[in-house]
Amino acid sequence: RAKAAGRNTVRVFLPPMQQEADLRLILERGLRAALEQDRMGTQFALHFQPQITADGELLGAEALLRWHHPQLGEVAPEKFIPLAEETGLIHALGSWVVDEACAHLRAWDRDGIAHGKSLAVNVSAWQLAHPHYAARLVAQVHEAGVAPARLTLELTESALLQDFDGAQATLRQLAAAGFRLALDDFGVGYSSLSYLQHLPLDVIKIDRAFVSELQADAGNPLAGFIIDMAHRLGIMAVAEGVETVYQRQALEQMGCDGLQGYLISRPVSDAGFRHWLADHRQALLS
Ligand code: C2E
Ligand code: MG
Ligand code: MG
Ligand code: MG
């Protein structure tokens, strides 16, 4: 049939598309298998990227998910998170991330590390939109023996704007339960600024795009406006993607509350985080 022939023709002329589709399927199977066989711990891990204040004190850390596929090696979150969202596996994956985050917090408390600091986890729009998300998270964290205030939930603007009223209600529920809430990648989304004052946010994370603008001779950087606006709303500003000393100094002068980026540390394993903390404390004292 013409239609089938057409499809075959597309395949012949665009082999990369087919490869893409094959890779997708391999990744989807791998993700599903890891989740179903409860083998998450052997392939997935959280890495941690420290956040510091302008004074260099530890503010907290962000947990970033890493997947080591048995055959393919490291798969970037940009590849597997959208796949997990499209397949509905994001709920199980997100739940694993929270369990793991709580386990690390308990171990750090036990070892006197990052005491009382908050660990940020990324939450996908699809998770937030689930009708039982808040109630399940509250129960899960309670069961894990971790105070909700020890977790900062990082959400993106797109997660809020799809169903603003629903998201607002869920965020109020989460805030009332004690979770800290951060708006991730701020400034690159749809930003009707008026919605910000209706949300119980603790942190605005300034997107890397505004931080990379900070270089000598680049006039009128927007990062300063975002910081001032956050402060007017009683919200902390944390900059992501801080890579240079110039950026760090500029952000400090603008009154930015938190700094995160390769200049401070790349995302590192639990062991790497402990080493960084020890070295960093040494550097602060000397
Ligand atoms: P994000 O939440 O905005 O995380 C920041 C990303 O920027 C991370 O990429 C981090 O490694 C990278 N980064 C940090 N500092 C610098 C810097 O100085 N320069 C540059 N160029 N990059 C920097 P990563 O780990 O590849 O994660 C990408 C995205 O994947 C995250 O963006 C987040 O949206 C998503 N993601 C990661 N882990 C999870 C998770 O557990 N659940 C969900 N739903 N999404 C996740
Ligand atoms: Mg984030
Ligand atoms: Mg971000
Ligand atoms: Mg980002």
Short mmCIF file of C-alpha atoms and ligand atoms in Angstrom, two decimals:
data_model
loop_
_atom_site.label_atom_id
_atom_site.label_comp_id
_atom_site.label_asym_id
_atom_site.label_seq_id
_atom_site.Cartn_x
_atom_site.Cartn_y
_atom_site.Cartn_z
CA ARG A 1 0.00 0.00 0.00
CA ALA A 2 1.04 3.54 -0.73
CA LYS A 3 0.98 4.53 2.90
CA ALA A 4 3.20 1.67 4.03
CA ALA A 5 5.54 2.30 1.11
CA GLY A 6 5.71 5.94 2.13
CA ARG A 7 6.68 4.97 5.59
CA ASN A 8 9.37 2.65 4.31
CA THR A 9 10.67 5.41 2.09
CA VAL A 10 10.98 7.70 5.09
CA ARG A 11 12.93 5.00 6.88
CA VAL A 12 15.30 4.53 4.00
CA PHE A 13 16.03 8.22 3.61
CA LEU A 14 16.21 9.12 7.28
CA PRO A 15 18.04 6.34 9.10
CA PRO A 16 18.95 8.59 12.07
CA MET A 17 15.25 8.81 12.93
CA GLN A 18 15.05 5.05 13.12
CA GLN A 19 18.14 4.91 15.28
CA GLU A 20 16.60 7.51 17.53
CA ALA A 21 13.45 5.42 17.83
CA ASP A 22 15.49 2.28 18.60
CA LEU A 23 17.47 4.11 21.27
CA ARG A 24 14.26 5.39 22.80
CA LEU A 25 12.92 1.87 23.01
CA ILE A 26 16.13 0.55 24.54
CA LEU A 27 16.13 3.31 27.13
CA GLU A 28 12.45 2.83 27.92
CA ARG A 29 12.92 -0.92 28.40
CA GLY A 30 15.98 -0.30 30.55
CA LEU A 31 14.19 2.22 32.73
CA ARG A 32 11.17 -0.01 33.14
CA ALA A 33 13.32 -3.06 33.94
CA ALA A 34 15.37 -1.19 36.53
CA LEU A 35 12.20 0.04 38.22
CA GLU A 36 10.36 -3.28 38.08
CA GLN A 37 13.25 -5.46 39.15
CA ASP A 38 14.00 -3.06 41.98
CA ARG A 39 17.51 -2.65 40.63
CA MET A 40 17.47 1.12 40.77
CA GLY A 41 20.34 1.24 43.23
CA THR A 42 22.72 -0.57 40.89
CA GLN A 43 22.11 1.74 37.90
CA PHE A 44 20.85 5.01 39.35
CA ALA A 45 22.48 7.35 41.83
CA LEU A 46 22.04 10.84 43.16
CA HIS A 47 24.85 13.29 42.75
CA PHE A 48 25.02 16.43 44.84
CA GLN A 49 25.93 19.98 43.93
CA PRO A 50 26.61 22.28 46.87
CA GLN A 51 25.05 25.73 47.18
CA ILE A 52 26.83 28.40 49.23
CA THR A 53 25.98 31.85 50.57
CA ALA A 54 27.89 35.00 49.61
CA ASP A 55 29.95 34.46 52.80
CA GLY A 56 30.92 30.99 51.64
CA GLU A 57 28.79 29.14 54.18
CA LEU A 58 27.03 25.99 53.04
CA LEU A 59 23.43 26.77 52.15
CA GLY A 60 22.42 23.32 50.99
CA ALA A 61 22.75 21.09 47.96
CA GLU A 62 20.82 20.00 44.90
CA ALA A 63 20.35 16.30 44.18
CA LEU A 64 20.79 15.47 40.48
CA LEU A 65 19.85 12.06 39.15
CA ARG A 66 22.43 9.98 37.30
CA TRP A 67 21.78 6.83 35.24
CA HIS A 68 24.51 4.39 34.36
CA HIS A 69 22.95 2.07 31.79
CA PRO A 70 24.58 -1.40 31.83
CA GLN A 71 25.36 -1.29 28.08
CA LEU A 72 25.16 2.38 27.10
CA GLY A 73 26.96 3.93 30.05
CA GLU A 74 25.95 7.36 31.34
CA VAL A 75 22.62 8.62 30.00
CA ALA A 76 21.91 12.34 30.48
CA PRO A 77 18.83 13.40 32.47
CA GLU A 78 17.80 15.49 29.46
CA LYS A 79 17.37 12.16 27.63
CA PHE A 80 15.74 9.94 30.22
CA ILE A 81 13.58 12.39 32.24
CA PRO A 82 11.36 13.30 29.24
CA LEU A 83 11.10 9.59 28.44
CA ALA A 84 10.08 8.82 32.02
CA GLU A 85 7.47 11.56 31.77
CA GLU A 86 6.00 10.30 28.50
CA THR A 87 5.80 6.72 29.79
CA GLY A 88 4.43 7.58 33.22
CA LEU A 89 7.51 6.04 34.87
CA ILE A 90 8.36 9.48 36.31
CA HIS A 91 6.16 8.83 39.35
CA ALA A 92 8.12 5.73 40.39
CA LEU A 93 11.41 7.37 39.47
CA GLY A 94 10.57 10.54 41.41
CA SER A 95 9.56 8.47 44.40
CA TRP A 96 12.90 6.64 44.29
CA VAL A 97 14.70 10.01 44.21
CA VAL A 98 12.89 11.13 47.37
CA ASP A 99 13.66 7.87 49.21
CA GLU A 100 17.28 8.14 48.21
CA ALA A 101 17.48 11.83 49.17
CA CYS A 102 16.04 10.99 52.60
CA ALA A 103 18.54 8.15 53.05
CA HIS A 104 21.45 10.50 52.29
CA LEU A 105 20.09 13.16 54.67
CA ARG A 106 19.82 10.56 57.45
CA ALA A 107 23.36 9.35 56.81
CA TRP A 108 24.70 12.93 56.78
CA ASP A 109 22.90 13.69 60.05
CA ARG A 110 24.36 10.53 61.57
CA ASP A 111 27.85 11.59 60.50
CA GLY A 112 27.41 15.25 61.44
CA ILE A 113 27.55 16.44 57.83
CA ALA A 114 25.58 19.33 56.31
CA HIS A 115 23.74 19.51 59.58
CA GLY A 116 20.20 20.85 59.26
CA LYS A 117 20.80 21.91 55.65
CA SER A 118 18.20 21.47 52.98
CA LEU A 119 18.57 19.11 50.05
CA ALA A 120 16.83 20.15 46.85
CA VAL A 121 15.16 17.56 44.61
CA ASN A 122 13.77 18.24 41.15
CA VAL A 123 10.08 17.60 40.65
CA SER A 124 8.62 17.18 37.19
CA ALA A 125 5.40 18.88 36.06
CA TRP A 126 3.87 15.44 35.65
CA GLN A 127 4.53 14.52 39.26
CA LEU A 128 3.06 17.75 40.57
CA ALA A 129 -0.06 17.25 38.44
CA HIS A 130 -0.78 13.84 39.98
CA PRO A 131 -3.83 14.22 42.25
CA HIS A 132 -2.20 12.32 45.14
CA TYR A 133 1.29 13.80 44.80
CA ALA A 134 1.27 15.97 47.93
CA ALA A 135 -0.41 13.44 50.23
CA ARG A 136 1.92 10.63 49.11
CA LEU A 137 5.03 12.76 49.49
CA VAL A 138 4.05 13.82 53.01
CA ALA A 139 3.51 10.17 54.00
CA GLN A 140 6.72 9.01 52.31
CA VAL A 141 8.94 11.59 54.00
CA HIS A 142 7.28 10.96 57.35
CA GLU A 143 7.93 7.24 56.96
CA ALA A 144 11.56 7.96 56.05
CA GLY A 145 11.95 9.87 59.30
CA VAL A 146 12.99 13.13 57.66
CA ALA A 147 11.47 16.54 58.45
CA PRO A 148 9.84 18.04 55.33
CA ALA A 149 11.83 21.27 55.87
CA ARG A 150 14.98 19.32 54.99
CA LEU A 151 13.73 18.97 51.41
CA THR A 152 13.42 21.77 48.89
CA LEU A 153 11.19 20.88 45.97
CA GLU A 154 12.43 22.44 42.71
CA LEU A 155 9.65 23.11 40.22
CA THR A 156 9.72 24.77 36.84
CA GLU A 157 7.41 27.48 35.61
CA SER A 158 5.92 25.11 33.06
CA ALA A 159 4.88 22.83 35.92
CA LEU A 160 2.86 25.65 37.41
CA LEU A 161 1.31 27.23 34.37
CA GLN A 162 -0.38 24.19 32.87
CA ASP A 163 -3.00 24.19 35.60
CA PHE A 164 -2.22 27.17 37.78
CA ASP A 165 -5.07 26.75 40.27
CA GLY A 166 -4.32 23.08 40.76
CA ALA A 167 -0.59 23.70 41.13
CA GLN A 168 -1.22 26.57 43.54
CA ALA A 169 -3.41 24.36 45.74
CA THR A 170 -0.80 21.58 45.74
CA LEU A 171 2.00 24.02 46.57
CA ARG A 172 0.01 25.44 49.49
CA GLN A 173 -0.53 21.90 50.77
CA LEU A 174 3.20 21.16 50.48
CA ALA A 175 4.21 24.46 52.09
CA ALA A 176 1.78 23.85 54.97
CA ALA A 177 3.38 20.43 55.48
CA GLY A 178 6.75 22.17 55.86
CA PHE A 179 8.49 21.56 52.52
CA ARG A 180 10.58 24.36 51.06
CA LEU A 181 9.66 25.32 47.52
CA ALA A 182 11.94 26.63 44.79
CA LEU A 183 11.15 27.88 41.30
CA ASP A 184 13.83 26.41 39.00
CA ASP A 185 15.26 27.94 35.81
CA PHE A 186 13.56 31.24 36.54
CA GLY A 187 13.30 33.80 33.77
CA VAL A 188 13.39 31.62 30.68
CA GLY A 189 9.76 30.52 30.90
CA TYR A 190 6.53 32.36 30.39
CA SER A 191 6.94 34.71 33.32
CA SER A 192 3.83 36.66 33.85
CA LEU A 193 5.38 38.05 37.01
CA SER A 194 2.08 38.57 38.79
CA TYR A 195 1.67 34.85 39.48
CA LEU A 196 4.73 34.84 41.73
CA GLN A 197 3.02 36.63 44.59
CA HIS A 198 0.30 33.99 44.71
CA LEU A 199 2.69 31.11 45.35
CA PRO A 200 4.30 30.14 48.68
CA LEU A 201 7.86 30.13 47.29
CA ASP A 202 11.03 30.12 49.40
CA VAL A 203 13.58 30.28 46.60
CA ILE A 204 13.85 31.55 43.03
CA LYS A 205 16.67 29.95 41.06
CA ILE A 206 18.04 32.37 38.49
CA ASP A 207 18.54 30.48 35.25
CA ARG A 208 22.07 29.93 34.00
CA ALA A 209 21.28 32.08 30.94
CA PHE A 210 21.21 35.24 33.11
CA VAL A 211 24.34 34.20 34.99
CA SER A 212 26.36 33.62 31.83
CA GLU A 213 25.42 37.18 30.76
CA LEU A 214 27.47 38.44 33.67
CA GLN A 215 30.79 39.40 32.14
CA ALA A 216 32.76 42.61 31.90
CA ASP A 217 31.26 45.20 29.49
CA ALA A 218 27.86 43.49 29.27
CA GLY A 219 25.65 46.37 30.43
CA ASN A 220 22.46 46.16 32.46
CA PRO A 221 22.33 42.51 33.46
CA LEU A 222 18.88 41.12 34.24
CA ALA A 223 20.10 39.00 37.16
CA GLY A 224 20.03 42.10 39.38
CA PHE A 225 16.38 42.75 38.58
CA ILE A 226 15.44 39.17 39.38
CA ILE A 227 17.26 39.33 42.73
CA ASP A 228 15.55 42.62 43.68
CA MET A 229 12.15 41.29 42.64
CA ALA A 230 12.66 38.10 44.67
CA HIS A 231 13.62 40.13 47.74
CA ARG A 232 10.58 42.39 47.39
CA LEU A 233 8.46 39.26 47.52
CA GLY A 234 10.38 37.93 50.52
CA ILE A 235 11.92 35.13 48.46
CA MET A 236 15.58 34.03 48.41
CA ALA A 237 17.51 34.21 45.14
CA VAL A 238 19.92 31.41 44.23
CA ALA A 239 21.98 31.65 41.04
CA GLU A 240 22.66 28.50 39.03
CA GLY A 241 25.51 27.94 36.60
CA VAL A 242 28.07 30.15 38.36
CA GLU A 243 31.28 29.39 36.47
CA THR A 244 33.58 32.40 36.89
CA VAL A 245 34.94 34.51 39.72
CA TYR A 246 33.57 37.57 37.93
CA GLN A 247 30.05 36.11 38.00
CA ARG A 248 30.37 35.22 41.66
CA GLN A 249 31.50 38.71 42.60
CA ALA A 250 28.82 40.39 40.48
CA LEU A 251 26.12 38.22 42.07
CA GLU A 252 27.43 38.94 45.56
CA GLN A 253 27.31 42.68 44.83
CA MET A 254 23.72 42.31 43.64
CA GLY A 255 22.83 40.70 46.96
CA CYS A 256 22.26 37.20 45.62
CA ASP A 257 21.59 34.86 48.56
CA GLY A 258 22.91 31.61 47.11
CA LEU A 259 25.44 30.48 44.53
CA GLN A 260 25.57 27.16 42.71
CA GLY A 261 27.76 26.15 39.78
CA TYR A 262 30.97 24.59 38.54
CA LEU A 263 33.02 27.39 40.15
CA ILE A 264 31.91 26.13 43.56
CA SER A 265 31.68 22.44 42.68
CA ARG A 266 30.42 20.17 39.94
CA PRO A 267 27.70 17.73 40.99
CA VAL A 268 29.56 14.95 42.85
CA SER A 269 28.88 11.60 44.49
CA ASP A 270 28.11 11.31 48.20
CA ALA A 271 31.80 10.61 48.85
CA GLY A 272 32.78 13.57 46.67
CA PHE A 273 30.38 15.82 48.56
CA ARG A 274 31.90 14.80 51.88
CA HIS A 275 35.38 15.54 50.54
CA TRP A 276 34.27 18.90 49.16
CA LEU A 277 32.76 19.83 52.54
CA ALA A 278 35.95 18.98 54.38
CA ASP A 279 38.15 20.92 51.92
CA HIS A 280 35.73 23.83 51.82
CA ARG A 281 35.58 24.14 55.60
CA GLN A 282 39.37 24.12 55.66
CA ALA A 283 39.47 26.89 53.04
CA LEU A 284 36.94 29.01 54.95
CA LEU A 285 38.96 28.75 58.16
CA SER A 286 42.32 29.53 56.60
P1 C2E B 1 18.38 21.70 36.72
O1 C2E B 1 17.50 21.27 37.83
O2 C2E B 1 18.26 23.11 36.27
O3 C2E B 1 19.85 21.37 37.20
C1 C2E B 1 20.98 22.11 36.88
C2 C2E B 1 21.75 21.50 35.74
O4 C2E B 1 22.85 22.36 35.42
C3 C2E B 1 22.39 20.15 36.08
O5 C2E B 1 22.44 19.38 34.89
C4 C2E B 1 23.79 20.56 36.52
O6 C2E B 1 24.74 19.51 36.39
C5 C2E B 1 24.08 21.67 35.56
N1 C2E B 1 25.04 22.63 36.08
C6 C2E B 1 25.31 22.93 37.37
N2 C2E B 1 26.25 23.90 37.47
C7 C2E B 1 26.60 24.23 36.21
C8 C2E B 1 27.53 25.18 35.64
O7 C2E B 1 28.24 25.91 36.33
N3 C2E B 1 27.60 25.23 34.28
C9 C2E B 1 26.84 24.44 33.47
N4 C2E B 1 26.99 24.55 32.15
N5 C2E B 1 25.95 23.54 33.98
C10 C2E B 1 25.83 23.44 35.32
P2 C2E B 1 22.02 17.83 34.89
O8 C2E B 1 22.49 17.17 36.14
O9 C2E B 1 22.45 17.28 33.57
O10 C2E B 1 20.45 17.89 34.95
C11 C2E B 1 19.72 18.46 33.91
C12 C2E B 1 18.28 18.63 34.28
O11 C2E B 1 17.66 17.35 34.45
C13 C2E B 1 18.06 19.36 35.60
O12 C2E B 1 18.16 20.74 35.42
C14 C2E B 1 16.66 18.89 35.94
O13 C2E B 1 15.71 19.66 35.27
C15 C2E B 1 16.64 17.48 35.39
N6 C2E B 1 16.83 16.52 36.49
C16 C2E B 1 17.96 16.08 37.08
N7 C2E B 1 17.70 15.22 38.09
C17 C2E B 1 16.34 15.11 38.15
C18 C2E B 1 15.42 14.37 38.98
O14 C2E B 1 15.79 13.66 39.94
N8 C2E B 1 14.08 14.50 38.70
C19 C2E B 1 13.63 15.32 37.70
N9 C2E B 1 12.30 15.40 37.49
N10 C2E B 1 14.46 16.03 36.92
C20 C2E B 1 15.80 15.93 37.13
MG MG B 2 17.02 21.97 39.61
MG MG B 3 17.87 24.81 37.31
MG MG B 4 18.53 24.43 34.33
#
